[in-house]
Coordinates of N, CA and C in Angstrom, one line a residue:
X246 N 120.8 93.3 140.4 CA 120.5 92.2 138.9 C 120.4 91.3 139.0
X247 N 120.0 90.3 138.6 CA 120.7 89.1 138.8 C 120.7 88.2 137.3
X248 N 121.5 87.1 136.7 CA 121.7 86.3 136.0 C 121.2 85.1 136.3
X249 N 120.5 84.0 135.8 CA 120.1 82.7 136.0 C 120.0 82.4 134.2
X250 N 121.0 81.1 135.1 CA 120.9 80.3 133.3 C 120.5 79.1 133.6
X251 N 120.1 78.4 133.3 CA 119.8 76.5 133.7 C 119.1 75.8 132.2
X252 N 118.8 75.0 132.9 CA 117.7 74.2 131.3 C 116.6 73.8 131.6
X253 N 116.0 73.7 130.7 CA 114.6 72.9 130.7 C 113.6 71.8 131.4
X254 N 114.0 71.4 132.4 CA 113.9 70.2 133.4 C 115.2 69.5 133.3
X255 N 115.2 68.6 134.2 CA 116.4 68.3 135.1 C 116.6 66.5 134.9
X256 N 115.7 65.7 134.8 CA 115.3 65.0 134.7 C 115.2 64.2 133.3
X257 N 116.5 63.7 132.7 CA 116.6 62.8 131.9 C 117.6 61.6 131.9
X258 N 117.5 60.7 130.9 CA 118.2 59.3 131.7 C 119.3 59.6 130.7
X259 N 119.0 60.5 129.2 CA 120.5 60.6 128.8 C 121.4 61.2 129.1
X260 N 121.0 61.9 130.2 CA 122.2 63.4 130.4 C 123.1 62.5 132.0
X261 N 122.7 60.9 132.1 CA 123.6 60.3 132.5 C 125.2 60.2 132.1
X262 N 126.0 60.3 133.0 CA 127.4 60.9 132.7 C 127.3 62.6 132.0
X263 N 126.6 62.5 132.4 CA 126.6 64.2 131.4 C 126.4 64.9 132.6
X264 N 125.4 65.0 133.4 CA 125.4 65.9 134.7 C 125.2 65.0 136.0
X265 N 124.5 63.8 136.1 CA 124.4 63.2 137.2 C 125.7 61.4 136.6
X266 N 125.8 60.8 137.6 CA 126.5 59.3 137.6 C 125.5 58.4 136.6
X267 N 126.6 57.7 136.0 CA 125.5 56.5 135.3 C 124.7 56.1 136.5
X268 N 123.3 55.5 135.8 CA 122.1 55.6 136.8 C 122.3 55.6 138.0
X269 N 122.2 57.0 138.1 CA 121.5 57.6 139.2 C 119.9 57.4 138.9
X270 N 119.3 57.0 140.3 CA 118.0 56.9 139.9 C 117.3 58.3 139.8
X271 N 116.2 58.6 139.1 CA 115.2 59.6 139.1 C 115.1 60.6 140.1
X272 N 114.7 60.2 141.3 CA 114.7 61.0 142.5 C 115.7 61.5 142.8
X273 N 116.9 61.3 141.9 CA 118.1 61.6 142.6 C 118.9 62.7 142.0
X274 N 118.0 62.9 140.6 CA 118.4 64.0 139.9 C 118.8 65.5 140.3
X275 N 117.3 65.8 140.9 CA 117.4 67.1 140.8 C 119.0 67.8 141.8
X276 N 119.0 66.4 142.9 CA 119.9 66.7 143.8 C 121.3 67.4 143.1
X277 N 121.3 66.2 141.8 CA 122.5 66.6 141.6 C 122.5 68.1 140.5
X278 N 121.1 68.1 140.1 CA 121.5 69.5 139.1 C 121.5 70.6 139.8
X279 N 121.3 71.1 141.3 CA 121.3 72.0 142.0 C 122.6 72.3 142.1
X280 N 123.4 71.1 142.5 CA 124.9 71.8 142.7 C 125.5 72.4 141.5
X281 N 125.1 72.6 140.1 CA 125.8 73.1 139.1 C 124.8 74.2 138.4
X282 N 123.4 74.5 138.9 CA 122.8 75.3 138.6 C 122.0 75.9 139.3
X283 N 121.7 77.3 139.5 CA 120.6 77.8 140.3 C 119.5 78.1 139.8
X284 N 118.9 78.0 138.8 CA 117.7 78.0 138.1 C 117.0 76.9 137.4
X285 N 116.1 76.3 137.1 CA 115.3 75.4 136.4 C 114.1 75.7 135.8
X286 N 114.1 75.1 134.6 CA 112.3 75.5 133.8 C 111.8 74.4 134.0
X287 N 110.9 73.8 134.9 CA 109.7 73.0 135.0 C 108.8 72.7 133.8
X288 N 109.0 71.8 133.0 CA 108.2 71.4 132.0 C 107.4 70.3 132.1
X289 N 107.1 69.6 133.1 CA 106.3 68.6 132.9 C 105.1 69.1 133.8
X290 N 104.7 70.5 134.2 CA 103.4 71.0 134.9 C 102.6 71.1 133.4
X291 N 103.3 71.2 132.3 CA 102.7 71.9 131.4 C 101.5 69.9 130.8
X292 N 101.7 69.1 130.8 CA 101.7 68.1 131.1 C 100.0 68.0 132.0
X293 N 100.7 68.0 133.5 CA 99.7 68.1 134.4 C 100.6 68.6 135.8
X294 N 99.3 69.3 136.5 CA 99.6 70.1 137.2 C 100.1 70.0 138.3
X295 N 101.2 70.0 138.6 CA 101.4 69.1 140.4 C 100.6 69.5 141.3
X296 N 100.2 69.1 142.1 CA 99.2 69.6 143.4 C 100.2 70.5 144.0
X297 N 99.5 71.0 144.8 CA 100.6 72.3 146.1 C 101.1 71.4 146.8
X298 N 101.1 70.6 147.3 CA 101.9 69.7 148.1 C 102.7 69.3 147.5
X299 N 103.7 69.3 146.1 CA 104.3 68.9 145.7 C 105.5 70.4 145.5
X300 N 104.5 70.7 145.4 CA 105.8 72.5 145.1 C 105.9 72.9 146.5
X301 N 105.1 72.7 147.6 CA 105.7 73.0 149.0 C 107.0 71.9 149.3
X302 N 107.2 70.5 148.7 CA 108.2 69.7 148.5 C 109.1 70.2 148.1
X303 N 109.5 71.1 146.5 CA 110.2 71.1 146.0 C 110.8 72.8 146.9
X304 N 109.9 73.6 147.4 CA 110.4 74.7 148.4 C 111.5 74.0 149.2
X305 N 110.9 73.0 150.3 CA 112.0 72.7 151.1 C 113.3 71.9 150.3
X306 N 113.0 70.9 149.5 CA 114.1 70.4 148.8 C 115.4 71.4 148.3
X307 N 114.5 72.4 147.6 CA 115.6 73.2 146.7 C 116.4 74.4 147.4
X308 N 117.7 74.3 147.6 CA 118.9 75.3 148.2 C 118.2 76.5 148.2
X309 N 118.9 77.4 149.2 CA 118.3 78.8 149.3 C 118.9 79.7 148.1
X310 N 118.0 80.3 147.3 CA 119.2 81.3 146.2 C 118.4 80.4 145.0
X311 N 117.9 79.0 145.0 CA 117.5 78.5 144.0 C 116.4 78.9 143.3
X312 N 116.1 79.3 142.1 CA 114.6 79.8 141.8 C 114.0 79.1 140.3
X313 N 112.4 78.5 140.7 CA 111.7 77.7 139.7 C 111.1 78.1 138.6
X314 N 111.1 78.3 138.0 CA 110.3 78.8 136.8 C 109.5 77.2 136.3
X315 N 107.8 77.9 136.1 CA 107.3 76.4 135.8 C 106.2 76.6 134.7
X316 N 106.3 76.3 133.6 CA 105.0 76.1 132.3 C 103.9 75.9 133.1
X317 N 102.9 76.4 132.5 CA 101.7 76.9 132.7 C 100.7 75.7 132.3
X318 N 100.0 75.2 132.4 CA 99.5 74.2 132.3 C 98.9 74.3 131.1
X319 N 98.6 73.1 129.7 CA 98.1 73.1 128.5 C 96.7 73.5 129.1
X320 N 95.9 72.7 130.1 CA 94.5 72.8 129.5 C 94.1 74.7 130.0
X321 N 95.2 75.4 130.3 CA 95.0 76.8 130.3 C 95.0 77.2 128.7
X322 N 96.2 77.0 128.7 CA 96.9 77.3 127.2 C 96.2 77.3 125.8
X323 N 96.3 75.3 126.2 CA 96.0 75.0 124.6 C 94.8 74.3 124.5
X324 N 94.1 73.9 125.7 CA 92.8 73.6 125.7 C 91.7 75.1 125.3
X325 N 92.1 75.6 126.8 CA 90.8 76.5 126.7 C 91.7 78.3 126.2
X326 N 92.6 77.8 125.4 CA 93.5 79.1 124.6 C 93.3 80.6 125.4
X327 N 93.4 80.4 126.9 CA 93.5 81.6 127.9 C 91.8 82.1 127.9
X328 N 90.9 81.1 127.5 CA 89.4 81.8 127.3 C 89.0 81.5 129.6
X329 N 88.2 81.8 129.3 CA 87.8 81.8 130.9 C 88.9 81.7 131.8
X330 N 89.7 82.2 132.0 CA 91.1 81.6 133.3 C 91.2 81.1 134.4
X331 N 90.1 82.1 135.4 CA 89.4 82.4 136.4 C 90.4 81.0 137.4
X332 N 89.5 79.5 137.0 CA 90.0 78.6 138.0 C 91.7 78.1 137.7
X333 N 91.4 78.3 136.7 CA 93.3 77.9 136.2 C 94.6 79.0 137.0
X334 N 93.8 80.1 137.3 CA 94.8 80.9 137.8 C 94.5 81.1 139.5
X335 N 93.3 80.8 139.8 CA 93.3 80.0 140.9 C 93.8 79.0 141.6
X336 N 94.4 78.2 140.8 CA 95.2 76.7 141.2 C 96.3 77.2 140.7
X337 N 97.0 77.8 140.2 CA 98.0 78.8 139.7 C 98.8 79.2 140.9
X338 N 98.1 80.0 141.3 CA 98.5 81.4 142.7 C 98.8 80.5 143.5
X339 N 97.5 79.4 144.0 CA 97.6 78.4 145.2 C 98.9 78.0 145.0
X340 N 99.6 77.0 143.9 CA 100.6 76.5 144.1 C 102.1 77.7 143.8
X341 N 101.3 78.8 143.6 CA 102.9 79.9 144.2 C 103.0 80.1 145.0
X342 N 102.2 80.5 145.9 CA 102.1 80.8 147.0 C 103.2 79.7 147.9
X343 N 102.8 78.4 147.7 CA 103.3 77.2 148.2 C 105.2 77.5 147.8
X344 N 105.3 78.1 146.7 CA 106.7 77.6 146.0 C 107.4 79.3 147.4
X345 N 106.8 80.4 147.4 CA 107.4 81.3 148.6 C 108.6 82.1 147.6
X346 N 109.9 82.0 148.2 CA 110.6 82.5 147.7 C 111.7 81.7 146.9
X347 N 111.2 80.2 146.7 CA 112.1 79.7 145.5 C 111.1 80.0 144.1
X348 N 110.2 80.4 144.2 CA 109.9 81.2 142.4 C 110.4 81.9 141.7
X349 N 110.5 81.7 140.6 CA 111.2 82.3 139.3 C 110.0 83.0 138.7
X350 N 109.6 82.5 137.4 CA 108.2 83.2 136.4 C 107.2 81.6 136.4
X351 N 106.2 82.2 135.8 CA 105.6 81.4 135.1 C 105.8 81.4 133.5
X352 N 105.7 80.5 132.9 CA 105.8 80.4 131.5 C 104.4 80.1 131.4
X353 N 104.4 81.3 130.4 CA 102.6 80.6 129.2 C 102.9 80.7 127.6
X354 N 102.9 79.4 127.5 CA 103.5 79.3 126.0 C 102.0 79.1 125.0
X355 N 101.8 79.7 124.2 CA 100.3 79.5 123.7 C 100.7 79.1 122.6
X356 N 100.0 78.2 122.0 CA 99.4 77.4 120.7 C 100.5 77.9 119.3
X357 N 100.5 77.2 118.5 CA 101.2 77.8 117.6 C 99.5 78.4 116.4
X358 N 98.6 77.8 117.1 CA 97.2 77.8 116.1 C 96.7 78.7 116.4
X359 N 96.9 79.6 118.0 CA 96.4 80.5 118.3 C 96.5 82.1 117.8
X360 N 95.6 82.5 116.8 CA 96.0 84.4 116.4 C 95.8 85.0 117.6
X361 N 96.4 86.0 117.2 CA 96.2 87.3 118.3 C 94.9 87.6 118.3
X362 N 95.1 87.7 120.0 CA 93.7 88.4 120.5 C 93.8 89.1 121.9
X363 N 94.3 90.4 121.2 CA 94.1 91.0 122.8 C 94.0 91.1 123.8
X364 N 92.0 91.3 123.9 CA 91.5 91.4 124.9 C 91.6 90.1 125.5
X365 N 91.7 88.7 125.1 CA 91.6 87.7 125.6 C 93.0 87.8 126.5
X366 N 94.1 88.2 125.9 CA 95.5 88.2 126.5 C 95.4 89.3 127.7
X367 N 95.0 90.3 127.5 CA 94.7 91.3 128.3 C 93.8 91.2 129.8
X368 N 92.8 90.3 129.3 CA 92.1 90.4 130.0 C 92.8 89.4 131.1
X369 N 93.8 88.2 130.5 CA 94.2 86.3 131.5 C 95.3 87.5 132.3
X370 N 95.8 88.8 132.0 CA 97.1 89.5 132.6 C 96.2 90.3 133.6
X371 N 95.0 90.9 133.3 CA 94.5 91.5 134.4 C 94.0 90.8 135.5
X372 N 93.4 89.5 135.2 CA 93.7 88.9 136.9 C 94.8 88.0 137.2
X373 N 95.8 88.0 136.6 CA 96.4 87.3 137.1 C 97.6 88.5 138.2
X374 N 97.7 88.0 139.3 CA 97.9 88.9 140.9 C 99.6 89.2 140.2
X375 N 99.6 90.5 140.7 CA 100.5 91.2 139.8 C 101.8 90.9 140.6
X376 N 102.0 90.0 141.6 CA 103.4 88.9 142.5 C 104.0 88.1 141.6
X377 N 102.8 87.4 140.6 CA 103.4 86.5 139.7 C 103.9 87.5 138.5
X378 N 105.1 86.9 138.1 CA 106.0 87.4 137.1 C 105.8 86.2 136.1
X379 N 105.3 86.8 134.9 CA 105.0 85.8 134.2 C 105.5 86.5 132.9
X380 N 106.3 85.5 131.9 CA 105.8 85.6 130.5 C 105.2 85.1 129.4
X381 N 105.3 85.6 128.2 CA 105.1 84.8 127.4 C 105.5 84.3 126.0
X382 N 105.1 83.2 125.7 CA 105.8 82.7 124.6 C 104.8 82.2 123.5
X383 N 104.8 83.1 122.0 CA 103.8 82.9 121.3 C 104.5 82.1 120.1
X384 N 104.0 81.7 119.4 CA 104.1 80.7 118.8 C 103.3 80.9 117.1
X385 N 102.6 81.7 117.3 CA 101.6 82.2 115.8 C 102.2 83.2 116.0
X386 N 102.5 83.9 114.6 CA 103.3 85.1 114.0 C 102.7 86.1 114.2
X387 N 101.1 86.1 114.5 CA 100.8 87.8 114.1 C 100.8 88.2 115.8
X388 N 101.2 87.8 116.9 CA 101.5 88.5 118.4 C 102.5 88.7 118.2
X389 N 103.9 88.9 117.4 CA 104.7 89.5 116.6 C 104.3 91.2 116.4
X390 N 103.8 92.0 117.4 CA 103.7 93.6 116.6 C 103.8 94.1 117.7
X391 N 104.3 95.2 117.9 CA 104.4 96.4 119.0 C 103.2 96.6 119.9
X392 N 102.2 96.5 119.3 CA 101.1 96.8 120.3 C 100.7 95.8 121.2
X393 N 101.4 94.7 121.2 CA 101.4 93.7 122.0 C 102.8 93.5 122.6
X394 N 103.7 94.0 122.1 CA 104.8 94.5 124.0 C 104.3 95.3 124.1
X395 N 103.3 96.8 123.5 CA 102.9 97.3 124.6 C 101.9 97.1 126.0
X396 N 100.9 96.1 125.5 CA 100.3 95.0 126.1 C 100.9 94.8 127.0
X397 N 102.4 93.7 127.0 CA 102.6 93.2 128.0 C 103.6 94.0 128.8
X398 N 103.9 95.1 128.6 CA 104.8 96.0 129.0 C 104.1 97.0 130.1
X399 N 102.4 97.0 130.0 CA 101.3 97.5 130.6 C 101.4 96.6 132.0
X400 N 101.3 95.4 131.8 CA 101.2 94.7 132.4 C 102.4 94.2 133.5
X401 N 103.5 94.4 133.3 CA 104.9 93.9 133.7 C 105.1 92.8 133.3
X402 N 104.6 92.0 132.1 CA 104.8 91.1 131.7 C 105.9 90.7 130.5
X403 N 106.7 89.9 130.8 CA 107.6 89.6 129.7 C 107.3 88.8 128.6
X404 N 107.6 89.6 127.3 CA 108.0 89.0 126.0 C 108.9 87.6 126.0
X405 N 108.3 86.1 125.3 CA 109.9 85.2 125.8 C 110.4 85.4 124.5
X406 N 112.0 85.8 124.8 CA 112.4 85.6 124.0 C 113.1 84.1 123.5
X407 N 113.2 83.9 121.8 CA 112.8 82.2 121.4 C 114.3 82.4 120.4
X408 N 114.7 81.1 120.8 CA 115.9 80.8 119.5 C 115.4 79.6 118.9
X409 N 115.0 79.0 118.0 CA 115.0 78.0 117.8 C 114.6 77.5 115.8
X410 N 114.3 76.5 115.5 CA 113.9 76.5 114.0 C 112.8 76.9 113.9
X411 N 112.6 77.4 112.4 CA 111.6 78.6 112.2 C 110.9 79.7 113.3
X412 N 111.8 80.0 114.6 CA 111.1 80.7 115.4 C 111.7 82.3 115.2
X413 N 111.1 83.6 115.4 CA 111.4 84.8 115.3 C 112.2 84.8 116.6
X414 N 113.1 85.1 116.1 CA 114.6 85.6 117.3 C 114.0 86.7 117.7
X415 N 113.5 87.4 118.5 CA 112.6 89.4 118.5 C 113.3 89.4 119.7
X416 N 114.4 90.4 119.9 CA 115.1 91.2 121.5 C 114.2 91.8 122.0
X417 N 112.8 91.5 122.4 CA 112.1 92.6 122.9 C 112.0 92.4 124.4
X418 N 112.5 93.7 125.2 CA 112.6 93.6 126.8 C 111.0 94.4 127.0
X419 N 110.2 93.9 127.6 CA 108.7 94.2 127.8 C 108.4 94.2 129.5
X420 N 109.6 94.1 130.2 CA 109.2 93.7 131.9 C 110.6 94.2 132.5
X421 N 110.6 94.4 134.1 CA 111.5 94.2 134.7 C 112.8 93.6 134.7
X422 N 112.4 92.3 134.1 CA 113.4 91.5 133.8 C 112.8 90.2 132.0
X423 N 114.4 89.5 131.9 CA 114.0 89.0 130.5 C 113.7 88.2 130.5
X424 N 113.0 87.2 129.7 CA 113.3 85.6 129.9 C 113.6 85.1 128.3
X425 N 114.5 84.5 128.6 CA 114.9 83.3 126.9 C 115.1 81.8 127.0
X426 N 114.5 81.5 126.1 CA 114.3 79.8 125.8 C 115.0 79.8 125.0
X427 N 116.1 78.9 124.6 CA 116.9 78.7 123.7 C 116.4 77.1 123.4
X428 N 115.8 76.4 121.8 CA 115.2 75.4 121.8 C 116.6 74.7 121.1
X429 N 117.8 75.4 120.8 CA 118.4 75.0 120.0 C 119.2 75.3 118.3
X430 N 120.3 75.6 118.1 CA 120.4 75.9 116.9 C 119.9 75.5 115.3
X431 N 119.4 74.0 115.3 CA 119.9 73.3 114.2 C 118.1 73.9 113.5
X432 N 118.3 74.3 112.2 CA 117.4 75.1 111.2 C 116.6 74.5 111.1
X433 N 116.3 72.9 111.3 CA 115.3 72.3 110.6 C 114.6 71.9 112.0
X434 N 114.8 71.6 113.1 CA 114.2 70.6 114.4 C 114.1 71.9 115.4
X435 N 113.4 71.0 115.8 CA 113.2 72.2 117.2 C 114.1 71.3 118.3
X436 N 114.2 71.8 119.3 CA 115.0 70.8 120.3 C 116.5 70.1 119.7
X437 N 116.8 70.9 118.8 CA 118.0 69.8 118.6 C 119.4 70.6 118.2
X438 N 120.6 70.0 118.1 CA 121.6 71.1 117.9 C 122.6 71.5 119.0
X439 N 123.7 72.1 119.2 CA 124.3 72.5 120.2 C 124.9 73.9 120.0
X440 N 124.7 74.7 120.6 CA 124.9 76.0 120.2 C 126.5 76.0 119.9
X441 N 127.0 77.2 119.2 CA 128.6 77.2 119.0 C 129.2 77.7 120.2
X442 N 130.6 78.1 120.6 CA 131.1 79.0 120.9 C 130.8 80.2 120.6
X443 N 130.4 80.7 119.3 CA 130.3 81.8 119.0 C 128.5 82.3 119.1
X444 N 127.9 81.3 119.1 CA 126.5 81.7 119.1 C 126.4 81.9 120.8
X445 N 126.9 81.4 121.9 CA 126.8 82.0 123.0 C 127.3 82.9 123.6
X446 N 128.7 83.5 123.0 CA 129.1 84.2 123.4 C 128.4 85.3 122.5
X447 N 127.5 85.5 121.9 CA 126.9 86.5 120.6 C 125.7 86.2 122.1
X448 N 124.9 86.0 122.7 CA 123.8 85.9 124.3 C 124.7 86.7 124.8
X449 N 125.7 86.1 125.1 CA 126.3 86.7 126.4 C 126.7 88.1 126.4
X450 N 127.0 88.5 125.2 CA 126.7 90.1 124.9 C 125.5 90.7 125.0
X451 N 124.0 89.8 124.5 CA 123.1 90.7 125.1 C 122.1 90.5 126.1
X452 N 122.9 89.7 127.3 CA 123.0 89.3 128.2 C 123.1 90.5 129.1
X453 N 124.6 90.7 128.8 CA 125.0 91.9 129.7 C 124.0 93.5 129.3
X454 N 124.0 93.4 128.0 CA 123.2 94.1 127.4 C 122.0 95.1 128.6
X455 N 121.4 93.6 128.9 CA 120.6 94.0 129.2 C 120.4 94.2 131.1
X456 N 121.4 93.5 131.2 CA 121.8 93.6 132.5 C 122.2 95.3 132.9
X457 N 122.9 96.0 132.0 CA 123.2 97.0 132.1 C 122.3 97.7 132.3
X458 N 121.0 97.6 131.7 CA 119.8 98.2 131.9 C 119.0 98.2 132.8
X459 N 119.7 97.4 134.0 CA 119.1 97.0 134.8 C 117.8 95.9 135.1
X460 N 117.8 94.9 134.5 CA 117.2 93.6 134.3 C 117.5 92.7 134.6
X461 N 117.1 91.6 135.4 CA 116.9 90.3 135.7 C 116.6 89.8 134.4
X462 N 117.7 88.6 134.4 CA 117.7 88.0 133.5 C 117.8 86.1 133.6
X463 N 116.9 85.9 132.9 CA 116.6 84.4 133.0 C 116.8 83.4 131.7
X464 N 118.0 82.5 131.7 CA 118.0 82.0 129.9 C 117.5 80.3 130.8
X465 N 117.0 79.5 129.5 CA 117.3 78.2 129.7 C 117.4 77.6 128.3
X466 N 118.0 76.5 128.5 CA 118.2 76.0 127.3 C 117.1 74.4 127.4
X467 N 116.5 74.6 126.2 CA 115.5 73.3 125.8 C 116.1 72.3 124.8
X468 N 117.4 72.6 124.5 CA 117.3 71.2 123.5 C 118.4 70.2 125.1
X469 N 117.6 69.4 124.9 CA 118.3 68.7 126.0 C 119.1 67.2 125.4
X470 N 118.6 66.4 124.0 CA 119.4 65.9 123.0 C 120.9 65.8 123.7
X471 N 121.3 64.8 123.8 CA 122.8 64.5 123.9 C 123.4 65.3 125.0
X472 N 122.9 66.0 125.5 CA 123.2 66.4 126.8 C 123.7 68.2 126.3
X473 N 123.0 68.5 125.7 CA 123.4 69.5 124.9 C 123.1 70.9 125.4
X474 N 122.3 70.9 126.3 CA 121.8 71.6 127.3 C 122.4 72.1 128.3
X475 N 123.0 70.9 128.8 CA 123.4 70.8 129.8 C 125.0 71.7 129.9
X476 N 125.8 71.4 128.3 CA 127.1 71.4 128.4 C 126.8 72.9 127.8
X477 N 126.0 73.2 127.1 CA 125.5 74.9 126.4 C 125.1 76.1 127.6
X478 N 124.8 74.9 128.6 CA 124.4 76.4 129.5 C 125.7 76.5 131.0
X479 N 126.0 75.2 130.7 CA 127.6 75.7 131.2 C 128.6 76.6 130.8
X480 N 128.5 76.5 129.3 CA 129.6 77.4 128.9 C 128.9 78.7 128.9
X481 N 127.8 79.0 128.8 CA 127.6 80.4 129.1 C 127.6 81.2 130.2
X482 N 127.6 79.9 131.3 CA 127.8 80.8 132.7 C 129.2 81.0 132.6
X483 N 130.3 80.3 132.6 CA 131.6 80.8 131.7 C 131.6 81.8 131.7
X484 N 131.1 82.1 130.5 CA 131.7 83.3 129.6 C 130.8 84.8 130.4
X485 N 129.6 84.1 131.7 CA 129.8 84.9 131.7 C 130.3 85.3 133.4
X486 N 131.1 84.2 133.6 CA 132.2 84.8 134.8 C 131.0 84.2 135.7
X487 N 130.3 83.1 135.7 CA 129.4 82.4 136.7 C 130.3 80.9 137.1
X488 N 131.6 80.4 136.4 CA 132.5 79.4 136.7 C 132.3 78.5 136.0

């Protein structure tokens, strides 16, 4: 079983002097990132899905043993709300082939206004190739229901466990792997604040429990402001004996 801890994104100017030396060009930031972490969650793909050649380039650039999780495009999740997903699944599958052994998990984040629709979710999961690991992040409260968890489990898809302002933290493990997004401890604003050592110790215990259950675990910090994500990810890795 593996435990992978990283951040949501790797290229932020305000991470100068936190993760990379001051003035590091954006093209060189990934090189600094991979020296410290063995996984990252790509969020830019939500706004514009990269070409297959870009995924092939990441496959060549990323070191052996590195795993890239990728956020699904908003064209699929927010524009179409998973309706008629065939063309998007074809594009995603092609890109996923290019990543080969560097691929981790496809993150599908549904919009806050999208209410529960088991049939639509089931149709999407039926079409998605079984070899693509997928996690669903639900932002509408209607999705947080045992029948939805059962549907995810049937397809081997992971319920995305969340921490953040006004988001329910439900420790539901529905797949052979667990996917956690830590959006920050601030109770009023998403993506803000720094987790305390006590908070991170609590998460370390949960991760060890999932590991003991035979599950791979992926954890990504999304509180990028002031370099909090980098520091929090490093502390959690330390608590888990990863340096």
